[in-house]
mmCIF file of N, CA and C in Angstrom:
data_model
loop_
_atom_site.group_PDB
_atom_site.id
_atom_site.type_symbol
_atom_site.label_atom_id
_atom_site.label_comp_id
_atom_site.label_asym_id
_atom_site.label_seq_id
_atom_site.Cartn_x
_atom_site.Cartn_y
_atom_site.Cartn_z
ATOM 1 N N MET A 7 -22.744 -73.467 -7.013
ATOM 2 C CA MET A 7 -22.591 -72.470 -5.982
ATOM 3 C C MET A 7 -23.910 -71.643 -5.879
ATOM 4 N N ILE A 8 -24.545 -71.664 -4.734
ATOM 5 C CA ILE A 8 -25.768 -70.906 -4.575
ATOM 6 C C ILE A 8 -25.475 -69.712 -3.701
ATOM 7 N N THR A 9 -25.832 -68.548 -4.199
ATOM 8 C CA THR A 9 -25.627 -67.299 -3.469
ATOM 9 C C THR A 9 -26.916 -66.949 -2.719
ATOM 10 N N THR A 10 -26.824 -66.604 -1.482
ATOM 11 C CA THR A 10 -28.025 -66.254 -0.730
ATOM 12 C C THR A 10 -28.519 -64.911 -1.169
ATOM 13 N N GLU A 11 -29.824 -64.672 -0.869
ATOM 14 C CA GLU A 11 -30.438 -63.401 -1.261
ATOM 15 C C GLU A 11 -29.729 -62.245 -0.568
ATOM 16 N N SER A 12 -29.329 -62.386 0.686
ATOM 17 C CA SER A 12 -28.651 -61.285 1.386
ATOM 18 C C SER A 12 -27.304 -60.959 0.752
ATOM 19 N N ARG A 13 -26.617 -61.973 0.257
ATOM 20 C CA ARG A 13 -25.334 -61.735 -0.425
ATOM 21 C C ARG A 13 -25.543 -61.015 -1.738
ATOM 22 N N ILE A 14 -26.586 -61.366 -2.453
ATOM 23 C CA ILE A 14 -26.935 -60.645 -3.728
ATOM 24 C C ILE A 14 -27.286 -59.217 -3.395
ATOM 25 N N LYS A 15 -28.059 -58.952 -2.394
ATOM 26 C CA LYS A 15 -28.421 -57.563 -2.018
ATOM 27 C C LYS A 15 -27.144 -56.792 -1.599
ATOM 28 N N GLU A 16 -26.225 -57.438 -0.915
ATOM 29 C CA GLU A 16 -24.984 -56.799 -0.522
ATOM 30 C C GLU A 16 -24.131 -56.422 -1.771
ATOM 31 N N MET A 17 -24.131 -57.313 -2.712
ATOM 32 C CA MET A 17 -23.396 -57.053 -3.969
ATOM 33 C C MET A 17 -24.020 -55.937 -4.813
ATOM 34 N N ILE A 18 -25.384 -55.864 -4.757
ATOM 35 C CA ILE A 18 -26.071 -54.871 -5.511
ATOM 36 C C ILE A 18 -25.850 -53.461 -4.931
ATOM 37 N N SER A 19 -25.820 -53.362 -3.608
ATOM 38 C CA SER A 19 -25.645 -52.075 -2.973
ATOM 39 C C SER A 19 -24.265 -51.545 -3.312
ATOM 40 N N MET A 20 -24.213 -50.243 -3.635
ATOM 41 C CA MET A 20 -22.991 -49.622 -3.994
ATOM 42 C C MET A 20 -22.120 -49.490 -2.721
ATOM 43 N N PRO A 21 -20.846 -49.864 -2.868
ATOM 44 C CA PRO A 21 -19.952 -49.676 -1.688
ATOM 45 C C PRO A 21 -19.882 -48.251 -1.246
ATOM 46 N N LYS A 22 -19.714 -48.037 0.052
ATOM 47 C CA LYS A 22 -19.736 -46.676 0.611
ATOM 48 C C LYS A 22 -18.715 -45.751 -0.038
ATOM 49 N N GLU A 23 -17.559 -46.241 -0.301
ATOM 50 C CA GLU A 23 -16.532 -45.326 -0.888
ATOM 51 C C GLU A 23 -16.874 -44.953 -2.316
ATOM 52 N N VAL A 24 -17.562 -45.868 -3.000
ATOM 53 C CA VAL A 24 -18.068 -45.548 -4.358
ATOM 54 C C VAL A 24 -19.169 -44.511 -4.327
ATOM 55 N N GLU A 25 -20.048 -44.701 -3.352
ATOM 56 C CA GLU A 25 -21.159 -43.696 -3.172
ATOM 57 C C GLU A 25 -20.635 -42.353 -2.849
ATOM 58 N N LEU A 26 -19.592 -42.254 -1.961
ATOM 59 C CA LEU A 26 -18.969 -40.984 -1.627
ATOM 60 C C LEU A 26 -18.298 -40.358 -2.824
ATOM 61 N N ALA A 27 -17.641 -41.164 -3.640
ATOM 62 C CA ALA A 27 -16.961 -40.666 -4.834
ATOM 63 C C ALA A 27 -17.998 -40.113 -5.811
ATOM 64 N N ARG A 28 -19.127 -40.802 -5.942
ATOM 65 C CA ARG A 28 -20.203 -40.348 -6.829
ATOM 66 C C ARG A 28 -20.744 -38.942 -6.351
ATOM 67 N N GLU A 29 -21.040 -38.892 -5.076
ATOM 68 C CA GLU A 29 -21.514 -37.609 -4.505
ATOM 69 C C GLU A 29 -20.522 -36.497 -4.717
ATOM 70 N N ASN A 30 -19.235 -36.792 -4.520
ATOM 71 C CA ASN A 30 -18.147 -35.823 -4.722
ATOM 72 C C ASN A 30 -18.114 -35.330 -6.164
ATOM 73 N N ASP A 31 -18.230 -36.267 -7.124
ATOM 74 C CA ASP A 31 -18.213 -35.930 -8.543
ATOM 75 C C ASP A 31 -19.379 -34.976 -8.868
ATOM 76 N N ILE A 32 -20.564 -35.321 -8.355
ATOM 77 C CA ILE A 32 -21.782 -34.481 -8.589
ATOM 78 C C ILE A 32 -21.567 -33.077 -7.968
ATOM 79 N N ARG A 33 -21.053 -33.050 -6.771
ATOM 80 C CA ARG A 33 -20.823 -31.751 -6.071
ATOM 81 C C ARG A 33 -19.841 -30.901 -6.851
ATOM 82 N N ASN A 34 -18.797 -31.492 -7.417
ATOM 83 C CA ASN A 34 -17.794 -30.813 -8.211
ATOM 84 C C ASN A 34 -18.425 -30.197 -9.451
ATOM 85 N N VAL A 35 -19.278 -30.959 -10.125
ATOM 86 C CA VAL A 35 -19.962 -30.460 -11.342
ATOM 87 C C VAL A 35 -20.868 -29.309 -10.979
ATOM 88 N N LYS A 36 -21.654 -29.455 -9.946
ATOM 89 C CA LYS A 36 -22.598 -28.413 -9.526
ATOM 90 C C LYS A 36 -21.907 -27.131 -9.128
ATOM 91 N N SER A 37 -20.693 -27.249 -8.555
ATOM 92 C CA SER A 37 -19.986 -26.049 -8.132
ATOM 93 C C SER A 37 -19.144 -25.374 -9.207
ATOM 94 N N THR A 38 -18.866 -26.090 -10.321
ATOM 95 C CA THR A 38 -18.005 -25.498 -11.320
ATOM 96 C C THR A 38 -18.653 -25.217 -12.660
ATOM 97 N N VAL A 39 -19.835 -25.779 -12.926
ATOM 98 C CA VAL A 39 -20.468 -25.625 -14.208
ATOM 99 C C VAL A 39 -21.820 -24.923 -14.044
ATOM 100 N N ARG A 40 -22.113 -23.971 -14.950
ATOM 101 C CA ARG A 40 -23.427 -23.289 -14.900
ATOM 102 C C ARG A 40 -24.538 -24.285 -15.156
ATOM 103 N N LYS A 41 -25.599 -24.193 -14.375
ATOM 104 C CA LYS A 41 -26.688 -25.178 -14.443
ATOM 105 C C LYS A 41 -27.446 -25.095 -15.769
ATOM 106 N N ASP A 42 -27.484 -23.912 -16.429
ATOM 107 C CA ASP A 42 -28.252 -23.794 -17.671
ATOM 108 C C ASP A 42 -27.423 -24.164 -18.919
ATOM 109 N N SER A 43 -26.219 -24.648 -18.724
ATOM 110 C CA SER A 43 -25.359 -25.006 -19.860
ATOM 111 C C SER A 43 -25.526 -26.480 -20.267
ATOM 112 N N LYS A 44 -25.226 -26.783 -21.528
ATOM 113 C CA LYS A 44 -25.286 -28.139 -22.023
ATOM 114 C C LYS A 44 -24.209 -28.969 -21.304
ATOM 115 N N GLU A 45 -23.063 -28.360 -21.033
ATOM 116 C CA GLU A 45 -21.971 -29.077 -20.390
ATOM 117 C C GLU A 45 -22.426 -29.632 -18.984
ATOM 118 N N TYR A 46 -23.239 -28.900 -18.318
ATOM 119 C CA TYR A 46 -23.763 -29.334 -17.004
ATOM 120 C C TYR A 46 -24.543 -30.649 -17.146
ATOM 121 N N SER A 47 -25.525 -30.695 -18.064
ATOM 122 C CA SER A 47 -26.297 -31.912 -18.227
ATOM 123 C C SER A 47 -25.405 -33.052 -18.767
ATOM 124 N N ASP A 48 -24.477 -32.746 -19.659
ATOM 125 C CA ASP A 48 -23.579 -33.787 -20.226
ATOM 126 C C ASP A 48 -22.715 -34.360 -19.064
ATOM 127 N N ALA A 49 -22.225 -33.523 -18.154
ATOM 128 C CA ALA A 49 -21.368 -33.997 -17.082
ATOM 129 C C ALA A 49 -22.138 -34.889 -16.124
ATOM 130 N N LEU A 50 -23.380 -34.469 -15.810
ATOM 131 C CA LEU A 50 -24.213 -35.274 -14.920
ATOM 132 C C LEU A 50 -24.569 -36.621 -15.573
ATOM 133 N N GLU A 51 -24.797 -36.649 -16.877
ATOM 134 C CA GLU A 51 -25.067 -37.843 -17.605
ATOM 135 C C GLU A 51 -23.866 -38.777 -17.580
ATOM 136 N N ARG A 52 -22.632 -38.242 -17.768
ATOM 137 C CA ARG A 52 -21.427 -39.068 -17.719
ATOM 138 C C ARG A 52 -21.294 -39.732 -16.349
ATOM 139 N N ILE A 53 -21.552 -38.938 -15.300
ATOM 140 C CA ILE A 53 -21.462 -39.461 -13.947
ATOM 141 C C ILE A 53 -22.473 -40.571 -13.774
ATOM 142 N N ARG A 54 -23.716 -40.348 -14.219
ATOM 143 C CA ARG A 54 -24.750 -41.358 -14.070
ATOM 144 C C ARG A 54 -24.351 -42.670 -14.801
ATOM 145 N N ARG A 55 -23.835 -42.529 -15.997
ATOM 146 C CA ARG A 55 -23.371 -43.748 -16.776
ATOM 147 C C ARG A 55 -22.244 -44.453 -16.081
ATOM 148 N N LYS A 56 -21.299 -43.651 -15.579
ATOM 149 C CA LYS A 56 -20.131 -44.240 -14.889
ATOM 150 C C LYS A 56 -20.521 -45.068 -13.710
ATOM 151 N N TYR A 57 -21.424 -44.598 -12.892
ATOM 152 C CA TYR A 57 -21.849 -45.357 -11.712
ATOM 153 C C TYR A 57 -22.920 -46.379 -11.974
ATOM 154 N N ASN A 58 -23.704 -46.234 -13.047
ATOM 155 C CA ASN A 58 -24.669 -47.248 -13.393
ATOM 156 C C ASN A 58 -24.039 -48.429 -14.016
ATOM 157 N N ALA A 59 -22.856 -48.306 -14.565
ATOM 158 C CA ALA A 59 -22.140 -49.454 -15.125
ATOM 159 C C ALA A 59 -21.955 -50.518 -14.040
ATOM 160 N N HIS A 60 -21.588 -50.054 -12.843
ATOM 161 C CA HIS A 60 -21.467 -51.017 -11.715
ATOM 162 C C HIS A 60 -22.804 -51.677 -11.426
ATOM 163 N N ASN A 61 -23.844 -50.945 -11.356
ATOM 164 C CA ASN A 61 -25.185 -51.498 -11.089
ATOM 165 C C ASN A 61 -25.638 -52.470 -12.131
ATOM 166 N N ASP A 62 -25.406 -52.136 -13.435
ATOM 167 C CA ASP A 62 -25.834 -52.994 -14.525
ATOM 168 C C ASP A 62 -25.082 -54.396 -14.452
ATOM 169 N N GLU A 63 -23.801 -54.292 -14.162
ATOM 170 C CA GLU A 63 -22.987 -55.541 -14.067
ATOM 171 C C GLU A 63 -23.513 -56.409 -12.946
ATOM 172 N N VAL A 64 -23.781 -55.859 -11.798
ATOM 173 C CA VAL A 64 -24.277 -56.608 -10.660
ATOM 174 C C VAL A 64 -25.682 -57.153 -10.923
ATOM 175 N N LYS A 65 -26.528 -56.363 -11.549
ATOM 176 C CA LYS A 65 -27.864 -56.842 -11.891
ATOM 177 C C LYS A 65 -27.823 -58.031 -12.780
ATOM 178 N N HIS A 66 -26.925 -57.987 -13.829
ATOM 179 C CA HIS A 66 -26.780 -59.115 -14.708
ATOM 180 C C HIS A 66 -26.344 -60.353 -13.949
ATOM 181 N N TYR A 67 -25.429 -60.212 -12.997
ATOM 182 C CA TYR A 67 -24.979 -61.311 -12.208
ATOM 183 C C TYR A 67 -26.110 -61.888 -11.321
ATOM 184 N N SER A 68 -26.864 -60.982 -10.731
ATOM 185 C CA SER A 68 -27.954 -61.459 -9.888
ATOM 186 C C SER A 68 -29.045 -62.185 -10.684
ATOM 187 N N ASP A 69 -29.326 -61.675 -11.909
ATOM 188 C CA ASP A 69 -30.260 -62.329 -12.793
ATOM 189 C C ASP A 69 -29.744 -63.741 -13.158
ATOM 190 N N TYR A 70 -28.460 -63.814 -13.441
ATOM 191 C CA TYR A 70 -27.824 -65.097 -13.743
ATOM 192 C C TYR A 70 -27.931 -66.076 -12.569
ATOM 193 N N MET A 71 -27.706 -65.581 -11.374
ATOM 194 C CA MET A 71 -27.802 -66.436 -10.214
ATOM 195 C C MET A 71 -29.232 -66.880 -9.991
ATOM 196 N N ASP A 72 -30.230 -66.051 -10.179
ATOM 197 C CA ASP A 72 -31.630 -66.428 -10.051
ATOM 198 C C ASP A 72 -31.978 -67.567 -11.009
ATOM 199 N N ILE A 73 -31.465 -67.505 -12.212
ATOM 200 C CA ILE A 73 -31.709 -68.597 -13.153
ATOM 201 C C ILE A 73 -31.053 -69.886 -12.722
ATOM 202 N N ASN A 74 -29.824 -69.809 -12.240
ATOM 203 C CA ASN A 74 -29.175 -71.001 -11.721
ATOM 204 C C ASN A 74 -29.843 -71.605 -10.559
ATOM 205 N N ILE A 75 -30.331 -70.791 -9.646
ATOM 206 C CA ILE A 75 -31.061 -71.285 -8.440
ATOM 207 C C ILE A 75 -32.311 -71.986 -8.890
ATOM 208 N N LEU A 76 -33.058 -71.410 -9.844
ATOM 209 C CA LEU A 76 -34.269 -72.036 -10.334
ATOM 210 C C LEU A 76 -33.959 -73.383 -11.024
ATOM 211 N N ASP A 77 -32.886 -73.407 -11.801
ATOM 212 C CA ASP A 77 -32.528 -74.657 -12.455
ATOM 213 C C ASP A 77 -32.175 -75.750 -11.425
ATOM 214 N N ASN A 78 -31.491 -75.377 -10.330
ATOM 215 C CA ASN A 78 -31.145 -76.335 -9.328
ATOM 216 C C ASN A 78 -32.381 -76.845 -8.610
ATOM 217 N N ILE A 79 -33.398 -75.978 -8.417
ATOM 218 C CA ILE A 79 -34.587 -76.406 -7.722
ATOM 219 C C ILE A 79 -35.383 -77.382 -8.616
ATOM 220 N N LYS A 80 -35.393 -77.145 -9.900
ATOM 221 C CA LYS A 80 -36.110 -78.012 -10.827
ATOM 222 C C LYS A 80 -35.493 -79.438 -10.867
ATOM 223 N N ARG A 81 -34.213 -79.541 -10.626
ATOM 224 C CA ARG A 81 -33.561 -80.865 -10.775
ATOM 225 C C ARG A 81 -33.858 -81.769 -9.634
#
C-alpha cells in the first residue's frame, strides 16, 4: 500500500476539532492560573505533551511509509 504525499500531509495536520480543543485548553489555563506560578508552566507543558502525542504518532507513521516507498522503488 503506497500512501501519497498529500495523504500523509493530511494525516499530519491536526484535525480542526482537535486544534479547537487545544486552543480551548490553553485559554482555560491562561484565564484560571497565575502566569508567574509553577502550576501555569506545568499545565501548559501537559497540554503540549497531550497534543504532541498525536503528532509523534503520525510522524512515526509517515517515516515508516517513506521507508516502505523507498524499498518498493529499489525493487
